[in-house]
Amino acid sequence: MICKALAATGLALGLAAGTTHAAPADEVGGTLKKIREKGVIVLGVRDSAKPFSYLNDKQEYEGYALDICLGIARSVQRRLGLEQMKITMMPVTSSTRIPLIQNGTVDIECGNTTNTAERQNVVQFSPTYYVSGSRLLSKKAAAIQTLADLRGKRLAINSGTTHIKLVSTLNDEQKLGIDIVPSRDTAEGMLLMETGRVAAFMNDDIVLASLAGGSKLKNELVLSKDALSVEPFGLIYRKNDPEFKALVEGNIDSLFTSGDINKLYAKWFQSPTLPGGQNLNWPMSAETRAAIAKVTSSPDPADYAPLPKEQLSAIRKKK
């Protein structure tokens, strides 16, 4: 279902007068051809993945990943020479995002999707724009900091995520007896934890931090200190589409090398931008800085090791 706040037809981008009209249809293929023929680009968005993609208080989609996607949409419009191009926001979940990309319903997904070698077999990943880690969110009274603290207890994890595979493996290896409760989305997983139906909720650290900060129970909640994994995030779109791939990668490369990514990061992670004026106060990690400096779409956690100080210093000067 398309966001009602966008009147089910999406947003429209217009180019200034005098813009060159689109080239003949046979000059582009794949996703670009589809977009030109329909005059619409479809963005996959999330309802509750703050600060990446979520519904705000006005029931409009916004977020860090969505801003990156909107920049790509503008580049698509310029590439195709379209005077008008509609942007449709299509809600997706952890379970539906990949199938909707594969079947052509969604052109590019703008959320917090972890890049893995397995997923690269079925979808294309953009360069990594954020590196997260999986952690546990629970009530302080439960005294949960590690998976071992969940022995014999219930843990909510969004279905279709890398977190389920990780916990399932560790659960078996360590014989913890954790009862994994799949949640449909982030909002449901949070609700399960807040209402005591599970002992903890596992998700990406920054998503959990944003949820905790906006919760009525925020003073009762705690985020585990140590990350259980390295999660490189990328936008996803269809494989075997070199023209669209080149456009996406070129757009993100320009965002990184210009230093504009630092302004975008500050907007969503270090400013009172979220609903209710929430400020995450979340500094950019060394791993995310490494991803921005290297411009990579690798699924290997080792490729996101912190950079030497001299390289980090060069990145900071771009702010």
Coordinates of C-alpha atoms in Angstrom, one line a residue:
M1 CA 0.0 0.0 0.0
I2 CA 1.4 3.4 -1.0
C3 CA 1.6 6.1 1.7
K4 CA -1.7 8.0 2.0
A5 CA 0.1 11.1 3.0
L6 CA 1.4 11.2 -0.6
A7 CA -2.1 10.9 -2.0
A8 CA -1.2 7.4 -3.3
T9 CA 0.5 9.0 -6.4
G10 CA 3.8 10.0 -4.8
L11 CA 5.8 13.2 -5.2
A12 CA 6.6 14.9 -8.4
L13 CA 9.9 16.3 -9.4
G14 CA 10.1 19.0 -12.0
L15 CA 13.1 20.2 -14.0
A16 CA 13.7 23.8 -14.9
A17 CA 12.5 25.2 -18.2
G18 CA 14.9 24.6 -21.1
T19 CA 15.9 21.1 -19.9
T20 CA 16.7 18.7 -22.6
H21 CA 14.0 16.2 -23.3
A22 CA 14.5 12.5 -22.9
A23 CA 16.6 10.6 -25.5
P24 CA 15.0 7.9 -27.6
A25 CA 13.7 4.9 -25.6
D26 CA 16.2 2.5 -27.2
E27 CA 19.1 4.4 -25.7
V28 CA 18.4 3.1 -22.2
G29 CA 17.4 -0.2 -20.8
G30 CA 16.5 -2.0 -17.6
T31 CA 15.3 0.2 -14.7
L32 CA 15.9 3.5 -16.5
K33 CA 13.7 2.4 -19.4
K34 CA 11.0 1.3 -17.0
I35 CA 11.1 4.6 -15.2
R36 CA 10.9 6.6 -18.4
E37 CA 8.1 4.7 -19.9
K38 CA 6.0 5.1 -16.7
G39 CA 7.2 8.5 -15.7
V40 CA 7.5 7.1 -12.1
I41 CA 10.3 5.8 -9.9
V42 CA 9.3 3.6 -7.0
L43 CA 11.2 3.9 -3.7
G44 CA 10.9 1.2 -1.1
V45 CA 10.5 2.8 2.3
R46 CA 10.2 1.7 6.0
D47 CA 7.5 2.8 8.5
S48 CA 9.7 2.7 11.6
A49 CA 13.4 2.4 10.8
K50 CA 14.6 5.7 12.3
P51 CA 16.7 7.5 11.3
F52 CA 17.0 5.7 7.9
S53 CA 13.4 5.6 6.7
Y54 CA 10.3 6.1 8.7
L55 CA 6.9 7.8 8.9
N56 CA 7.0 11.2 10.8
D57 CA 4.3 12.8 12.8
K58 CA 2.7 14.1 9.6
Q59 CA 2.6 10.6 8.2
E60 CA 5.2 11.5 5.6
Y61 CA 8.3 9.4 4.9
E62 CA 11.7 10.8 5.6
G63 CA 15.2 9.7 6.8
Y64 CA 18.9 9.4 6.1
A65 CA 18.6 6.6 3.5
L66 CA 15.6 8.2 1.9
D67 CA 17.5 11.5 1.4
I68 CA 20.2 9.5 -0.4
C69 CA 17.5 7.9 -2.6
L70 CA 15.9 11.2 -3.4
G71 CA 19.3 12.5 -4.6
I72 CA 19.5 9.4 -6.9
A73 CA 15.9 10.1 -8.1
R74 CA 16.9 13.6 -9.1
S75 CA 19.9 12.1 -11.0
V76 CA 17.6 9.7 -12.8
Q77 CA 15.4 12.5 -13.9
R78 CA 18.3 14.5 -15.2
R79 CA 19.7 11.4 -17.0
L80 CA 16.4 10.7 -18.7
G81 CA 15.7 14.4 -19.4
L82 CA 12.2 14.2 -18.0
E83 CA 10.5 17.5 -17.3
Q84 CA 8.3 15.7 -14.7
M85 CA 8.9 12.5 -12.9
K86 CA 6.7 11.1 -10.1
I87 CA 8.2 9.5 -7.0
T88 CA 6.1 6.8 -5.4
M89 CA 6.8 5.7 -1.8
M90 CA 6.1 1.9 -1.4
P91 CA 6.2 0.6 2.2
V92 CA 8.3 -2.6 2.5
T93 CA 9.4 -4.8 5.4
S94 CA 12.4 -6.9 6.1
S95 CA 10.6 -9.9 4.5
T96 CA 9.1 -8.2 1.5
R97 CA 11.9 -5.8 0.4
I98 CA 14.0 -8.3 -1.7
P99 CA 11.0 -9.9 -3.4
L100 CA 9.5 -6.5 -4.4
I101 CA 12.9 -5.5 -5.9
Q102 CA 13.1 -8.8 -7.8
N103 CA 9.6 -8.7 -9.3
G104 CA 10.0 -5.1 -10.4
T105 CA 7.5 -3.5 -8.0
V106 CA 10.2 -1.4 -6.3
D107 CA 13.1 0.2 -8.2
I108 CA 15.4 0.9 -5.2
E109 CA 15.0 0.2 -1.5
C110 CA 15.8 3.0 0.9
G111 CA 16.2 1.5 4.3
N112 CA 18.7 -0.3 6.6
T113 CA 19.5 -3.4 4.6
T114 CA 22.7 -5.3 5.5
N115 CA 24.9 -6.3 2.6
T116 CA 25.7 -10.0 2.7
A117 CA 27.3 -12.3 0.2
E118 CA 24.1 -14.4 0.1
R119 CA 21.9 -11.4 -0.7
Q120 CA 24.4 -10.3 -3.4
N121 CA 23.3 -13.4 -5.3
V122 CA 19.8 -12.0 -5.8
V123 CA 20.0 -8.2 -5.6
Q124 CA 22.6 -5.4 -6.3
F125 CA 23.9 -3.3 -3.4
S126 CA 25.0 0.3 -3.6
P127 CA 28.2 1.4 -1.9
T128 CA 27.9 1.2 1.8
Y129 CA 26.6 4.4 3.4
Y130 CA 26.5 3.3 7.0
V131 CA 28.1 0.6 9.2
S132 CA 26.0 -0.7 12.1
G133 CA 26.2 -3.5 14.7
S134 CA 23.5 -5.7 16.1
R135 CA 22.7 -5.2 19.8
L136 CA 20.0 -6.0 22.4
L137 CA 17.5 -3.5 23.8
S138 CA 15.8 -4.5 27.0
K139 CA 14.5 -3.2 30.3
K140 CA 17.2 -2.4 32.9
A141 CA 15.5 -4.6 35.4
A142 CA 16.1 -7.6 33.2
A143 CA 19.9 -7.2 33.4
I144 CA 20.5 -8.3 29.9
Q145 CA 23.8 -7.4 28.2
T146 CA 24.8 -10.6 26.3
L147 CA 23.0 -13.5 24.5
A148 CA 24.0 -15.6 27.5
D149 CA 21.8 -13.4 29.7
L150 CA 18.9 -14.5 27.5
R151 CA 19.3 -18.2 28.3
G152 CA 15.8 -19.8 28.2
K153 CA 14.1 -16.5 27.5
R154 CA 12.3 -14.9 24.6
L155 CA 14.0 -12.6 22.1
A156 CA 12.2 -10.6 19.4
I157 CA 14.0 -10.3 16.0
N158 CA 12.5 -8.9 12.8
S159 CA 11.8 -11.7 10.3
G160 CA 13.9 -11.7 7.1
T161 CA 17.0 -10.1 8.8
T162 CA 20.6 -11.2 9.2
H163 CA 20.1 -11.1 13.0
I164 CA 17.9 -14.2 13.0
K165 CA 20.6 -16.3 11.3
L166 CA 23.2 -14.9 13.6
V167 CA 21.3 -15.7 16.8
S168 CA 20.1 -19.1 15.5
T169 CA 23.7 -20.1 15.0
L170 CA 25.0 -18.9 18.3
N171 CA 21.9 -20.3 20.1
D172 CA 22.7 -23.8 18.8
E173 CA 26.4 -23.5 19.4
Q174 CA 26.1 -22.3 22.9
K175 CA 22.9 -24.3 23.7
L176 CA 21.2 -21.2 25.1
G177 CA 17.7 -22.3 24.6
I178 CA 16.6 -18.8 23.5
D179 CA 13.1 -18.7 22.0
I180 CA 13.3 -16.5 18.9
V181 CA 10.1 -14.6 18.3
P182 CA 10.0 -13.2 14.7
S183 CA 8.4 -9.7 14.5
R184 CA 6.8 -8.3 11.4
D185 CA 8.7 -5.0 11.6
T186 CA 10.6 -2.8 14.0
A187 CA 7.5 -1.3 15.6
E188 CA 6.1 -4.7 16.4
G189 CA 9.5 -5.9 17.9
M190 CA 9.7 -2.8 20.0
L191 CA 6.1 -3.3 21.3
L192 CA 6.8 -7.0 22.2
M193 CA 9.7 -5.9 24.4
E194 CA 8.0 -2.9 26.0
T195 CA 5.0 -5.0 26.9
G196 CA 7.1 -7.8 28.4
R197 CA 6.1 -10.4 25.9
V198 CA 9.8 -10.9 25.2
A199 CA 12.9 -10.2 27.3
A200 CA 14.7 -8.2 24.6
F201 CA 14.6 -7.0 21.1
M202 CA 17.6 -7.3 18.7
N203 CA 18.1 -4.9 15.9
D204 CA 20.7 -2.5 14.5
D205 CA 22.2 -0.4 17.2
I206 CA 21.3 3.0 15.9
V207 CA 17.7 1.9 15.2
L208 CA 17.4 0.6 18.8
A209 CA 18.9 3.9 20.1
S210 CA 16.3 5.9 18.2
L211 CA 13.5 3.7 19.4
A212 CA 14.6 3.8 23.0
G213 CA 14.9 7.6 22.9
G214 CA 11.4 8.0 21.6
S215 CA 9.8 5.5 23.9
K216 CA 7.6 6.3 26.9
L217 CA 9.7 3.9 28.8
K218 CA 13.0 5.4 27.8
N219 CA 14.3 5.8 31.3
E220 CA 13.7 2.0 31.9
L221 CA 15.5 0.8 28.8
V222 CA 19.1 -0.1 28.2
L223 CA 21.1 -0.9 25.0
S224 CA 23.8 -3.7 25.3
K225 CA 27.3 -2.4 25.2
D226 CA 29.0 -4.8 22.8
A227 CA 27.9 -5.3 19.2
L228 CA 27.4 -8.9 18.1
S229 CA 28.2 -8.2 14.4
V230 CA 29.3 -5.8 11.8
E231 CA 26.4 -4.7 9.5
P232 CA 27.3 -2.7 6.3
F233 CA 24.2 -1.0 5.0
G234 CA 23.5 -0.4 1.3
L235 CA 20.5 0.5 -0.9
I236 CA 19.3 -2.4 -3.0
Y237 CA 18.1 -2.6 -6.6
R238 CA 17.9 -5.2 -9.4
K239 CA 20.9 -7.1 -10.5
N240 CA 22.3 -7.1 -14.1
D241 CA 21.4 -3.5 -14.8
P242 CA 24.7 -1.8 -15.6
E243 CA 23.2 1.6 -16.5
F244 CA 21.2 2.0 -13.3
K245 CA 24.2 0.6 -11.3
A246 CA 26.5 3.2 -12.8
L247 CA 24.1 6.0 -12.0
V248 CA 23.6 4.9 -8.4
E249 CA 27.3 4.4 -7.8
G250 CA 28.2 7.7 -9.4
N251 CA 25.7 9.6 -7.3
I252 CA 26.9 8.1 -4.0
D253 CA 30.5 8.5 -5.0
S254 CA 29.9 12.2 -5.6
L255 CA 28.0 12.5 -2.3
F256 CA 31.1 11.0 -0.5
T257 CA 33.9 12.8 -2.3
S258 CA 32.2 16.2 -2.1
G259 CA 31.9 15.9 1.7
D260 CA 28.1 16.4 1.5
I261 CA 27.7 13.1 3.3
N262 CA 29.0 14.7 6.4
K263 CA 26.2 17.3 6.4
L264 CA 23.6 14.7 5.7
Y265 CA 24.9 12.6 8.6
A266 CA 24.9 15.5 10.9
K267 CA 21.3 16.3 10.0
W268 CA 20.0 12.8 10.9
F269 CA 22.4 11.6 13.6
Q270 CA 23.5 14.7 15.4
S271 CA 20.6 17.2 15.2
P272 CA 17.1 17.4 16.7
T273 CA 15.6 16.2 13.4
L274 CA 13.6 13.2 14.5
P275 CA 10.0 13.4 15.7
G276 CA 9.6 15.3 19.0
G277 CA 12.9 17.0 18.4
Q278 CA 14.8 13.9 19.3
N279 CA 18.6 14.2 18.8
L280 CA 20.5 10.9 18.6
N281 CA 23.8 12.5 19.4
W282 CA 25.4 9.6 17.5
P283 CA 29.0 10.4 16.2
M284 CA 30.1 8.8 13.0
S285 CA 32.0 5.6 13.8
A286 CA 35.4 4.8 12.4
E287 CA 33.8 1.9 10.5
T288 CA 31.4 4.3 8.7
R289 CA 34.2 6.7 8.0
A290 CA 36.2 3.8 6.5
A291 CA 33.3 2.9 4.2
I292 CA 33.0 6.5 3.0
A293 CA 36.7 6.8 2.3
K294 CA 36.9 3.5 0.5
V295 CA 33.6 3.6 -1.4
T296 CA 32.9 -0.1 -1.3
S297 CA 29.9 -2.4 -1.7
S298 CA 31.8 -5.3 0.0
P299 CA 29.8 -7.6 2.3
D300 CA 33.0 -8.6 4.2
P301 CA 33.1 -7.1 7.7
A302 CA 36.9 -7.0 7.5
D303 CA 36.7 -4.3 4.8
Y304 CA 35.2 -1.9 7.3
A305 CA 38.1 -1.8 9.7
P306 CA 38.9 1.6 11.0
L307 CA 41.3 3.7 8.9
P308 CA 44.7 5.1 10.0
K309 CA 44.5 8.4 11.8
E310 CA 46.0 10.4 8.9
Q311 CA 43.2 9.2 6.6
L312 CA 40.5 9.9 9.1
S313 CA 41.9 13.4 9.5
A314 CA 41.6 14.0 5.8
I315 CA 37.9 13.0 5.9
R316 CA 37.2 15.3 8.8
K317 CA 38.5 18.3 6.9
K318 CA 35.7 17.8 4.4
K319 CA 33.1 18.8 7.0

